[in-house]
PDB file of C-alpha atoms in Angstrom:
ATOM      1  CA  MET A 291    -106.299 -74.053 145.817  1.00 92.00           C
ATOM      2  CA  LYS A 292    -102.835 -75.629 145.582  1.00 97.00           C
ATOM      3  CA  ILE A 293    -100.608 -75.395 148.490  1.00 98.00           C
ATOM      4  CA  PRO A 294     -96.740 -76.148 148.291  1.00 98.00           C
ATOM      5  CA  PHE A 295     -95.769 -77.836 151.698  1.00 98.00           C
ATOM      6  CA  THR A 296     -92.774 -79.305 153.621  1.00 98.00           C
ATOM      7  CA  LYS A 297     -93.466 -82.197 156.367  1.00 98.00           C
ATOM      8  CA  MET A 298     -90.891 -82.123 159.029  1.00 98.00           C
ATOM      9  CA  HIS A 299     -90.202 -83.702 162.315  1.00 97.00           C
ATOM     10  CA  GLY A 300     -88.292 -83.110 165.582  1.00 95.00           C
ATOM     11  CA  LEU A 301     -87.964 -86.464 167.212  1.00 94.00           C
ATOM     12  CA  GLY A 302     -91.077 -87.706 165.698  1.00 93.00           C
ATOM     13  CA  ASN A 303     -93.155 -84.821 166.504  1.00 93.00           C
ATOM     14  CA  ASN A 304     -94.111 -83.930 162.766  1.00 96.00           C
ATOM     15  CA  TYR A 305     -95.890 -80.851 161.228  1.00 97.00           C
ATOM     16  CA  ILE A 306     -96.801 -79.583 157.834  1.00 98.00           C
ATOM     17  CA  TYR A 307     -94.876 -76.446 157.457  1.00 98.00           C
ATOM     18  CA  ILE A 308     -96.268 -73.887 154.996  1.00 98.00           C
ATOM     19  CA  ASP A 309     -93.841 -71.057 153.716  1.00 98.00           C
ATOM     20  CA  LEU A 310     -95.570 -67.725 153.778  1.00 98.00           C
ATOM     21  CA  PHE A 311     -92.954 -65.964 152.491  1.00 98.00           C
ATOM     22  CA  HIS A 312     -93.788 -67.376 149.224  1.00 96.00           C
ATOM     23  CA  THR A 313     -97.244 -68.535 149.583  1.00 96.00           C
ATOM     24  CA  GLU A 314    -100.510 -66.993 150.698  1.00 96.00           C
ATOM     25  CA  LEU A 315    -103.317 -68.506 152.648  1.00 97.00           C
ATOM     26  CA  PRO A 316    -106.629 -67.039 153.633  1.00 97.00           C
ATOM     27  CA  GLU A 317    -106.815 -66.448 157.402  1.00 97.00           C
ATOM     28  CA  GLU A 318    -110.334 -67.728 157.722  1.00 97.00           C
ATOM     29  CA  ARG A 319    -109.361 -71.143 156.439  1.00 97.00           C
ATOM     30  CA  LEU A 320    -106.365 -71.717 158.651  1.00 98.00           C
ATOM     31  CA  SER A 321    -107.884 -73.788 161.338  1.00 97.00           C
ATOM     32  CA  GLU A 322    -109.872 -75.836 158.747  1.00 97.00           C
ATOM     33  CA  LEU A 323    -106.619 -76.462 156.653  1.00 98.00           C
ATOM     34  CA  ALA A 324    -104.616 -77.897 159.732  1.00 98.00           C
ATOM     35  CA  VAL A 325    -107.666 -80.370 160.195  1.00 97.00           C
ATOM     36  CA  LYS A 326    -107.582 -81.353 156.584  1.00 98.00           C
ATOM     37  CA  MET A 327    -103.987 -81.680 156.228  1.00 98.00           C
ATOM     38  CA  SER A 328    -103.236 -83.620 159.658  1.00 97.00           C
ATOM     39  CA  ASN A 329    -105.679 -86.111 158.783  1.00 97.00           C
ATOM     40  CA  PRO A 330    -103.832 -89.414 157.941  1.00 96.00           C
ATOM     41  CA  ASN A 331    -106.572 -90.927 155.824  1.00 97.00           C
ATOM     42  CA  THR A 332    -107.843 -87.823 153.618  1.00 97.00           C
ATOM     43  CA  GLY A 333    -104.818 -85.395 154.161  1.00 97.00           C
ATOM     44  CA  ILE A 334    -101.145 -85.610 154.617  1.00 97.00           C
ATOM     45  CA  GLY A 335    -100.929 -86.598 158.203  1.00 97.00           C
ATOM     46  CA  SER A 336     -99.462 -84.768 161.157  1.00 97.00           C
ATOM     47  CA  ASP A 337     -99.454 -83.522 164.493  1.00 94.00           C
ATOM     48  CA  GLY A 338    -100.535 -80.118 163.219  1.00 96.00           C
ATOM     49  CA  MET A 339     -99.712 -77.036 160.730  1.00 98.00           C
ATOM     50  CA  ILE A 340     -96.892 -74.625 161.210  1.00 98.00           C
ATOM     51  CA  LEU A 341     -96.852 -71.467 159.068  1.00 98.00           C
ATOM     52  CA  ILE A 342     -93.453 -69.682 158.626  1.00 98.00           C
ATOM     53  CA  HIS A 343     -94.073 -65.845 157.799  1.00 98.00           C
ATOM     54  CA  PRO A 344     -92.513 -62.659 158.188  1.00 98.00           C
ATOM     55  CA  ALA A 345     -92.462 -61.052 161.233  1.00 97.00           C
ATOM     56  CA  GLU A 346     -92.343 -57.568 162.998  1.00 95.00           C
ATOM     57  CA  LYS A 347     -89.851 -58.443 165.770  1.00 96.00           C
ATOM     58  CA  ALA A 348     -87.783 -61.060 164.527  1.00 97.00           C
ATOM     59  CA  GLU A 349     -86.235 -62.295 161.250  1.00 97.00           C
ATOM     60  CA  VAL A 350     -88.921 -65.039 161.030  1.00 98.00           C
ATOM     61  CA  GLY A 351     -92.259 -65.612 162.300  1.00 98.00           C
ATOM     62  CA  MET A 352     -94.135 -69.165 163.421  1.00 98.00           C
ATOM     63  CA  ARG A 353     -97.689 -69.932 164.024  1.00 98.00           C
ATOM     64  CA  ILE A 354     -98.735 -73.356 165.419  1.00 97.00           C
ATOM     65  CA  PHE A 355    -101.943 -75.110 164.488  1.00 97.00           C
ATOM     66  CA  ASN A 356    -102.875 -78.366 166.443  1.00 94.00           C
ATOM     67  CA  LYS A 357    -104.349 -81.173 164.534  1.00 94.00           C
ATOM     68  CA  ASP A 358    -107.955 -80.288 166.031  1.00 95.00           C
ATOM     69  CA  GLY A 359    -107.593 -76.840 164.335  1.00 96.00           C
ATOM     70  CA  SER A 360    -106.771 -74.970 167.767  1.00 95.00           C
ATOM     71  CA  GLU A 361    -103.917 -72.277 167.574  1.00 95.00           C
ATOM     72  CA  GLY A 362    -101.111 -72.924 169.957  1.00 92.00           C
ATOM     73  CA  MET A 363     -98.821 -70.393 171.500  1.00 92.00           C
ATOM     74  CA  ASN A 364     -95.337 -72.336 171.269  1.00 92.00           C
ATOM     75  CA  CYS A 365     -93.538 -75.309 170.011  1.00 93.00           C
ATOM     76  CA  GLY A 366     -90.091 -76.224 170.816  1.00 93.00           C
ATOM     77  CA  ASN A 367     -89.813 -79.080 168.071  1.00 95.00           C
ATOM     78  CA  GLY A 368     -91.606 -76.598 165.707  1.00 96.00           C
ATOM     79  CA  LEU A 369     -88.965 -73.988 166.271  1.00 97.00           C
ATOM     80  CA  ARG A 370     -86.154 -76.233 165.477  1.00 97.00           C
ATOM     81  CA  CYS A 371     -87.551 -77.276 162.235  1.00 98.00           C
ATOM     82  CA  THR A 372     -88.413 -73.770 161.312  1.00 98.00           C
ATOM     83  CA  ALA A 373     -84.728 -72.913 162.067  1.00 98.00           C
ATOM     84  CA  LYS A 374     -83.695 -75.656 159.705  1.00 98.00           C
ATOM     85  CA  TYR A 375     -85.954 -74.788 157.146  1.00 98.00           C
ATOM     86  CA  VAL A 376     -85.182 -71.022 156.808  1.00 98.00           C
ATOM     87  CA  TYR A 377     -81.565 -71.266 156.888  1.00 98.00           C
ATOM     88  CA  GLU A 378     -81.519 -74.040 154.283  1.00 97.00           C
ATOM     89  CA  THR A 379     -84.092 -72.291 152.108  1.00 97.00           C
ATOM     90  CA  GLY A 380     -82.180 -68.902 152.282  1.00 96.00           C
ATOM     91  CA  ILE A 381     -84.801 -67.087 154.098  1.00 97.00           C
ATOM     92  CA  VAL A 382     -81.901 -66.332 156.805  1.00 97.00           C
ATOM     93  CA  ASN A 383     -78.326 -66.341 155.704  1.00 94.00           C
ATOM     94  CA  THR A 384     -76.841 -66.253 159.319  1.00 96.00           C
ATOM     95  CA  LYS A 385     -76.205 -69.164 161.648  1.00 97.00           C
ATOM     96  CA  GLU A 386     -77.838 -67.178 164.413  1.00 97.00           C
ATOM     97  CA  PHE A 387     -81.178 -65.499 164.377  1.00 98.00           C
ATOM     98  CA  SER A 388     -84.518 -64.858 165.848  1.00 98.00           C
ATOM     99  CA  ILE A 389     -87.885 -66.297 165.617  1.00 98.00           C
ATOM    100  CA  GLN A 390     -91.222 -64.874 166.699  1.00 97.00           C
ATOM    101  CA  THR A 391     -93.966 -66.974 167.958  1.00 96.00           C
ATOM    102  CA  LYS A 392     -97.256 -65.959 169.743  1.00 93.00           C
ATOM    103  CA  ALA A 393     -95.527 -66.435 173.040  1.00 90.00           C
ATOM    104  CA  ASN A 394     -92.411 -64.812 172.670  1.00 91.00           C
ATOM    105  CA  VAL A 395     -89.337 -64.104 170.744  1.00 95.00           C
ATOM    106  CA  VAL A 396     -86.607 -66.739 170.856  1.00 95.00           C
ATOM    107  CA  HIS A 397     -82.749 -66.924 169.598  1.00 97.00           C
ATOM    108  CA  ALA A 398     -81.832 -69.768 167.417  1.00 98.00           C
ATOM    109  CA  ILE A 399     -78.434 -71.363 166.603  1.00 98.00           C
ATOM    110  CA  VAL A 400     -77.976 -73.761 163.707  1.00 98.00           C
ATOM    111  CA  LYS A 401     -75.071 -76.214 163.322  1.00 97.00           C
ATOM    112  CA  VAL A 402     -74.356 -76.776 159.644  1.00 96.00           C
ATOM    113  CA  ASN A 403     -72.234 -79.498 157.963  1.00 92.00           C
ATOM    114  CA  GLY A 404     -70.061 -79.147 154.840  1.00 84.00           C
ATOM    115  CA  ASP A 405     -73.095 -79.435 152.446  1.00 83.00           C
ATOM    116  CA  LYS A 406     -74.930 -76.351 154.195  1.00 89.00           C
ATOM    117  CA  GLU A 407     -77.589 -79.050 155.698  1.00 95.00           C
ATOM    118  CA  VAL A 408     -78.598 -78.122 159.286  1.00 97.00           C
ATOM    119  CA  GLU A 409     -77.688 -81.021 161.483  1.00 95.00           C
ATOM    120  CA  GLU A 410     -78.780 -79.697 164.980  1.00 96.00           C
ATOM    121  CA  VAL A 411     -80.367 -76.397 166.472  1.00 98.00           C
ATOM    122  CA  THR A 412     -80.218 -74.894 169.893  1.00 98.00           C
ATOM    123  CA  ILE A 413     -82.876 -72.788 170.963  1.00 97.00           C
ATOM    124  CA  ASP A 414     -83.058 -70.202 173.695  1.00 96.00           C
ATOM    125  CA  MET A 415     -86.336 -70.795 174.966  1.00 95.00           C
ATOM    126  CA  GLY A 416     -86.347 -67.958 177.592  1.00 94.00           C
ATOM    127  CA  GLU A 417     -87.547 -68.003 181.152  1.00 96.00           C
ATOM    128  CA  PRO A 418     -90.009 -70.389 182.513  1.00 97.00           C
ATOM    129  CA  ILE A 419     -93.183 -68.855 183.960  1.00 97.00           C
ATOM    130  CA  LEU A 420     -93.928 -70.244 187.304  1.00 97.00           C
ATOM    131  CA  GLN A 421     -96.813 -67.993 188.765  1.00 97.00           C
ATOM    132  CA  ARG A 422    -100.222 -69.703 188.809  1.00 97.00           C
ATOM    133  CA  GLU A 423    -102.055 -67.046 187.109  1.00 96.00           C
ATOM    134  CA  GLN A 424     -99.726 -66.676 184.233  1.00 96.00           C
ATOM    135  CA  ILE A 425     -99.607 -70.326 183.540  1.00 96.00           C
ATOM    136  CA  PRO A 426    -102.957 -69.920 183.533  1.00 97.00           C
ATOM    137  CA  MET A 427    -104.285 -72.136 186.311  1.00 97.00           C
ATOM    138  CA  LEU A 428    -107.053 -71.543 188.749  1.00 97.00           C
ATOM    139  CA  GLY A 429    -106.056 -70.711 192.413  1.00 94.00           C
ATOM    140  CA  GLU A 430    -104.391 -68.116 194.330  1.00 93.00           C
ATOM    141  CA  ALA A 431    -102.816 -65.807 191.555  1.00 93.00           C
ATOM    142  CA  GLU A 432     -99.395 -65.261 192.676  1.00 92.00           C
ATOM    143  CA  THR A 433     -98.486 -68.729 194.078  1.00 97.00           C
ATOM    144  CA  THR A 434     -96.521 -71.377 192.467  1.00 97.00           C
ATOM    145  CA  VAL A 435     -97.606 -74.932 191.904  1.00 98.00           C
ATOM    146  CA  ILE A 436     -94.582 -77.218 193.024  1.00 98.00           C
ATOM    147  CA  ASN A 437     -95.364 -80.923 194.007  1.00 98.00           C
ATOM    148  CA  GLU A 438     -99.055 -79.779 194.886  1.00 97.00           C
ATOM    149  CA  PRO A 439    -101.878 -82.589 195.290  1.00 98.00           C
ATOM    150  CA  PHE A 440    -104.035 -82.685 192.289  1.00 97.00           C
ATOM    151  CA  GLN A 441    -107.110 -84.752 192.246  1.00 97.00           C
ATOM    152  CA  VAL A 442    -107.916 -86.194 188.882  1.00 95.00           C
ATOM    153  CA  ALA A 443    -110.493 -89.064 188.125  1.00 90.00           C
ATOM    154  CA  ASP A 444    -110.097 -91.240 191.305  1.00 91.00           C
ATOM    155  CA  GLU A 445    -106.373 -90.493 191.943  1.00 94.00           C
ATOM    156  CA  THR A 446    -104.226 -87.963 193.664  1.00 97.00           C
ATOM    157  CA  LEU A 447    -101.274 -86.893 191.372  1.00 97.00           C
ATOM    158  CA  TYR A 448     -98.577 -84.543 192.791  1.00 98.00           C
ATOM    159  CA  VAL A 449     -97.928 -81.942 190.067  1.00 98.00           C
ATOM    160  CA  THR A 450     -95.882 -79.132 189.053  1.00 98.00           C
ATOM    161  CA  ALA A 451     -97.166 -76.420 186.800  1.00 98.00           C
ATOM    162  CA  VAL A 452     -94.838 -74.441 184.466  1.00 98.00           C
ATOM    163  CA  SER A 453     -95.678 -72.191 181.237  1.00 97.00           C
ATOM    164  CA  MET A 454     -93.005 -71.996 178.425  1.00 95.00           C
ATOM    165  CA  GLY A 455     -95.237 -69.739 176.613  1.00 91.00           C
ATOM    166  CA  ASN A 456     -97.579 -72.696 176.753  1.00 94.00           C
ATOM    167  CA  PRO A 457     -98.945 -74.551 179.718  1.00 97.00           C
ATOM    168  CA  HIS A 458     -97.592 -77.525 181.001  1.00 98.00           C
ATOM    169  CA  VAL A 459     -98.314 -79.842 184.265  1.00 98.00           C
ATOM    170  CA  VAL A 460     -95.597 -82.235 185.157  1.00 98.00           C
ATOM    171  CA  THR A 461     -96.137 -85.394 187.350  1.00 98.00           C
ATOM    172  CA  MET A 462     -93.122 -87.634 188.527  1.00 98.00           C
ATOM    173  CA  VAL A 463     -93.751 -91.299 188.249  1.00 97.00           C
ATOM    174  CA  ASP A 464     -91.618 -94.230 189.510  1.00 97.00           C
ATOM    175  CA  ALA A 465     -91.630 -95.991 185.990  1.00 97.00           C
ATOM    176  CA  ILE A 466     -92.385 -94.174 182.615  1.00 98.00           C
ATOM    177  CA  ASP A 467     -93.863 -97.347 181.198  1.00 96.00           C
ATOM    178  CA  ASN A 468     -96.609 -97.181 183.608  1.00 96.00           C
ATOM    179  CA  ALA A 469     -97.342 -93.529 183.509  1.00 97.00           C
ATOM    180  CA  PRO A 470    -100.980 -93.138 183.134  1.00 97.00           C
ATOM    181  CA  LEU A 471    -100.840 -91.101 179.690  1.00 97.00           C
ATOM    182  CA  THR A 472    -103.757 -92.628 177.720  1.00 96.00           C
ATOM    183  CA  THR A 473    -106.103 -92.713 180.899  1.00 97.00           C
ATOM    184  CA  LEU A 474    -105.419 -89.529 182.621  1.00 97.00           C
ATOM    185  CA  GLY A 475    -103.702 -87.403 179.919  1.00 97.00           C
ATOM    186  CA  PRO A 476    -106.883 -86.539 178.224  1.00 97.00           C
ATOM    187  CA  ILE A 477    -108.657 -85.702 181.360  1.00 97.00           C
ATOM    188  CA  ILE A 478    -106.146 -83.565 182.630  1.00 98.00           C
ATOM    189  CA  GLU A 479    -105.833 -81.710 179.336  1.00 97.00           C
ATOM    190  CA  LYS A 480    -109.256 -80.378 179.634  1.00 96.00           C
ATOM    191  CA  ASP A 481    -109.258 -79.867 183.413  1.00 97.00           C
ATOM    192  CA  GLU A 482    -111.559 -76.975 184.623  1.00 97.00           C
ATOM    193  CA  ARG A 483    -108.671 -75.755 186.539  1.00 97.00           C
ATOM    194  CA  PHE A 484    -106.568 -74.948 183.463  1.00 98.00           C
ATOM    195  CA  PRO A 485    -108.938 -72.455 181.708  1.00 97.00           C
ATOM    196  CA  GLU A 486    -106.858 -72.711 178.445  1.00 95.00           C
ATOM    197  CA  GLY A 487    -106.172 -76.600 178.750  1.00 96.00           C
ATOM    198  CA  VAL A 488    -102.920 -77.765 179.550  1.00 97.00           C
ATOM    199  CA  ASN A 489    -100.064 -80.183 178.125  1.00 97.00           C
ATOM    200  CA  ALA A 490     -99.681 -83.369 180.628  1.00 98.00           C
ATOM    201  CA  GLU A 491     -96.241 -84.473 181.070  1.00 98.00           C
ATOM    202  CA  PHE A 492     -95.061 -87.763 183.106  1.00 98.00           C
ATOM    203  CA  ILE A 493     -91.416 -88.004 183.926  1.00 98.00           C
ATOM    204  CA  GLU A 494     -89.160 -90.657 185.369  1.00 98.00           C
ATOM    205  CA  VAL A 495     -85.863 -89.176 187.177  1.00 98.00           C
ATOM    206  CA  VAL A 496     -83.233 -92.024 186.292  1.00 97.00           C
ATOM    207  CA  SER A 497     -80.490 -89.801 187.548  1.00 97.00           C
ATOM    208  CA  GLU A 498     -79.235 -86.083 188.243  1.00 96.00           C
ATOM    209  CA  GLU A 499     -78.552 -85.751 184.517  1.00 97.00           C
ATOM    210  CA  GLU A 500     -81.274 -88.112 182.684  1.00 98.00           C
ATOM    211  CA  LEU A 501     -85.111 -88.121 182.560  1.00 98.00           C
ATOM    212  CA  HIS A 502     -87.375 -90.156 180.838  1.00 98.00           C
ATOM    213  CA  PHE A 503     -90.486 -88.306 179.419  1.00 98.00           C
ATOM    214  CA  ARG A 504     -93.753 -88.949 178.029  1.00 98.00           C
ATOM    215  CA  VAL A 505     -96.419 -86.266 176.915  1.00 97.00           C
ATOM    216  CA  TRP A 506    -100.309 -85.817 176.301  1.00 97.00           C
ATOM    217  CA  GLU A 507    -100.310 -82.624 174.217  1.00 95.00           C
ATOM    218  CA  ARG A 508    -102.984 -80.149 174.252  1.00 94.00           C
ATOM    219  CA  GLY A 509    -105.011 -80.302 170.921  1.00 90.00           C
ATOM    220  CA  SER A 510    -102.875 -83.310 169.702  1.00 91.00           C
ATOM    221  CA  GLY A 511    -102.901 -86.245 172.299  1.00 93.00           C
ATOM    222  CA  ILE A 512     -99.948 -88.273 172.232  1.00 95.00           C
ATOM    223  CA  THR A 513     -96.986 -87.239 170.392  1.00 92.00           C
ATOM    224  CA  GLU A 514     -93.498 -88.504 170.095  1.00 92.00           C
ATOM    225  CA  ALA A 515     -91.948 -85.494 171.376  1.00 93.00           C
ATOM    226  CA  CYS A 516     -92.692 -82.060 172.931  1.00 94.00           C
ATOM    227  CA  GLY A 517     -89.698 -79.494 173.150  1.00 94.00           C
ATOM    228  CA  THR A 518     -91.405 -76.939 175.428  1.00 95.00           C
ATOM    229  CA  GLY A 519     -92.694 -79.947 177.458  1.00 96.00           C
ATOM    230  CA  ALA A 520     -88.988 -81.366 177.749  1.00 97.00           C
ATOM    231  CA  CYS A 521     -88.111 -77.937 179.164  1.00 97.00           C
ATOM    232  CA  ALA A 522     -90.954 -77.942 181.457  1.00 98.00           C
ATOM    233  CA  ALA A 523     -89.839 -81.299 182.663  1.00 98.00           C
ATOM    234  CA  VAL A 524     -86.415 -80.135 183.634  1.00 98.00           C
ATOM    235  CA  VAL A 525     -87.776 -76.990 185.461  1.00 98.00           C
ATOM    236  CA  ALA A 526     -90.057 -79.222 187.456  1.00 98.00           C
ATOM    237  CA  ALA A 527     -87.344 -81.734 188.373  1.00 98.00           C
ATOM    238  CA  THR A 528     -85.215 -79.075 189.200  1.00 98.00           C
ATOM    239  CA  LEU A 529     -87.885 -77.087 191.538  1.00 98.00           C
ATOM    240  CA  ASN A 530     -88.129 -80.676 193.261  1.00 98.00           C
ATOM    241  CA  ASN A 531     -84.436 -80.916 193.722  1.00 97.00           C
ATOM    242  CA  LYS A 532     -84.162 -83.978 191.428  1.00 97.00           C
ATOM    243  CA  VAL A 533     -81.563 -82.354 189.056  1.00 97.00           C
ATOM    244  CA  SER A 534     -79.638 -79.138 189.230  1.00 96.00           C
ATOM    245  CA  LYS A 535     -79.585 -75.927 187.672  1.00 96.00           C
ATOM    246  CA  GLY A 536     -76.687 -74.940 185.296  1.00 95.00           C
ATOM    247  CA  LYS A 537     -76.361 -78.768 184.166  1.00 96.00           C
ATOM    248  CA  LYS A 538     -77.220 -80.236 180.888  1.00 96.00           C
ATOM    249  CA  ILE A 539     -80.030 -82.731 181.471  1.00 98.00           C
ATOM    250  CA  VAL A 540     -80.675 -85.293 178.722  1.00 98.00           C
ATOM    251  CA  VAL A 541     -84.322 -85.894 178.396  1.00 98.00           C
ATOM    252  CA  HIS A 542     -85.437 -89.226 176.700  1.00 97.00           C
ATOM    253  CA  LEU A 543     -88.634 -88.709 174.685  1.00 97.00           C
ATOM    254  CA  ALA A 544     -90.458 -91.316 172.663  1.00 95.00           C
ATOM    255  CA  GLY A 545     -88.855 -90.095 169.399  1.00 94.00           C
ATOM    256  CA  GLY A 546     -85.419 -89.526 170.684  1.00 95.00           C
ATOM    257  CA  ASP A 547     -83.455 -87.144 172.987  1.00 97.00           C
ATOM    258  CA  LEU A 548     -83.329 -83.769 173.669  1.00 97.00           C
ATOM    259  CA  PHE A 549     -80.718 -81.876 175.828  1.00 97.00           C
ATOM    260  CA  ILE A 550     -81.980 -78.993 178.143  1.00 98.00           C
ATOM    261  CA  GLU A 551     -80.258 -76.648 180.156  1.00 98.00           C
ATOM    262  CA  TRP A 552     -81.588 -74.322 182.687  1.00 98.00           C
ATOM    263  CA  LYS A 553     -78.819 -71.799 183.273  1.00 97.00           C
ATOM    264  CA  GLU A 554     -78.125 -69.540 186.045  1.00 95.00           C
ATOM    265  CA  ASP A 555     -79.407 -66.452 184.345  1.00 96.00           C
ATOM    266  CA  ASP A 556     -82.830 -68.550 184.272  1.00 96.00           C
ATOM    267  CA  HIS A 557     -82.946 -69.053 180.484  1.00 97.00           C
ATOM    268  CA  ILE A 558     -83.432 -72.533 179.315  1.00 97.00           C
ATOM    269  CA  TRP A 559     -81.388 -73.719 176.210  1.00 97.00           C
ATOM    270  CA  MET A 560     -82.822 -76.570 174.163  1.00 97.00           C
ATOM    271  CA  THR A 561     -80.483 -78.671 171.557  1.00 97.00           C
ATOM    272  CA  GLY A 562     -81.858 -81.165 169.410  1.00 97.00           C
ATOM    273  CA  GLY A 563     -82.436 -82.428 165.629  1.00 95.00           C
ATOM    274  CA  ALA A 564     -84.697 -81.598 162.945  1.00 96.00           C
ATOM    275  CA  GLU A 565     -85.192 -83.622 159.945  1.00 96.00           C
ATOM    276  CA  THR A 566     -87.389 -83.158 156.384  1.00 97.00           C
ATOM    277  CA  ILE A 567     -89.660 -85.796 155.493  1.00 98.00           C
ATOM    278  CA  ALA A 568     -91.269 -84.715 152.293  1.00 98.00           C
ATOM    279  CA  SER A 569     -92.298 -81.948 150.188  1.00 97.00           C
ATOM    280  CA  GLY A 570     -95.197 -81.589 147.581  1.00 98.00           C
ATOM    281  CA  ILE A 571     -98.328 -79.826 146.801  1.00 98.00           C
ATOM    282  CA  PHE A 572    -101.650 -80.270 149.010  1.00 98.00           C
ATOM    283  CA  TYR A 573    -104.830 -79.601 147.004  1.00 96.00           C
ATOM    284  CA  ALA A 574    -107.339 -77.809 149.269  1.00 91.00           C
TER     285      ALA A 574
END
């Protein structure tokens, strides 16, 4: 099987994009293909595979598969890359349109230069989910998890849990370079208190308008960036009175910066770049 693909990245968070408006893939092989394509030695190499497809509730649909073959619910960097792809290839012909994921439908706005190339994308990521049951996290169903003690291995972290369509648990640290990303990240990801797994974020509050951020992503491990995680980080910092609602916060990820604003109507807006790396044919 010959599969046309485009490889794109948002701040280094890179996926293989398959255009299902023009290509067909067998449903039963999607997880297998994600694993094969993501392998850097025998495949293309990526954080996973994203399918761009027709949707019932939006102009465009997006499905996310992590590099371990599991299917994700949402991906902020993937949304920006999808927006860039569908505008530049003519699947959509307006600068504002909607994208449907398994989690929800979001609104996208593309900023375009004179060559009709998308330079920047803004996404309305919707409202954060804070109830424990909906994240999901075990415990008293309708409570929130804000700066709550969380025993993991031999350490006690203080965590804030947020869902952005996918689950995140955020820990504030004094220095981002000392965050226990590689030691505790994989343990937190599979902690039994999160029945669907969780993305583990560590943030350092630099100022009232600036955060440092690192992430261990569910199903992918360490990645250069996580858009939904950056949104969750700003929500967590706000709930812990470190930053304020209604202000644009710059989040410094390993791959670059995102600008996140949790507006007074509770919607979170994310702005950042998206880049095309390569395109070609994958032989499956």
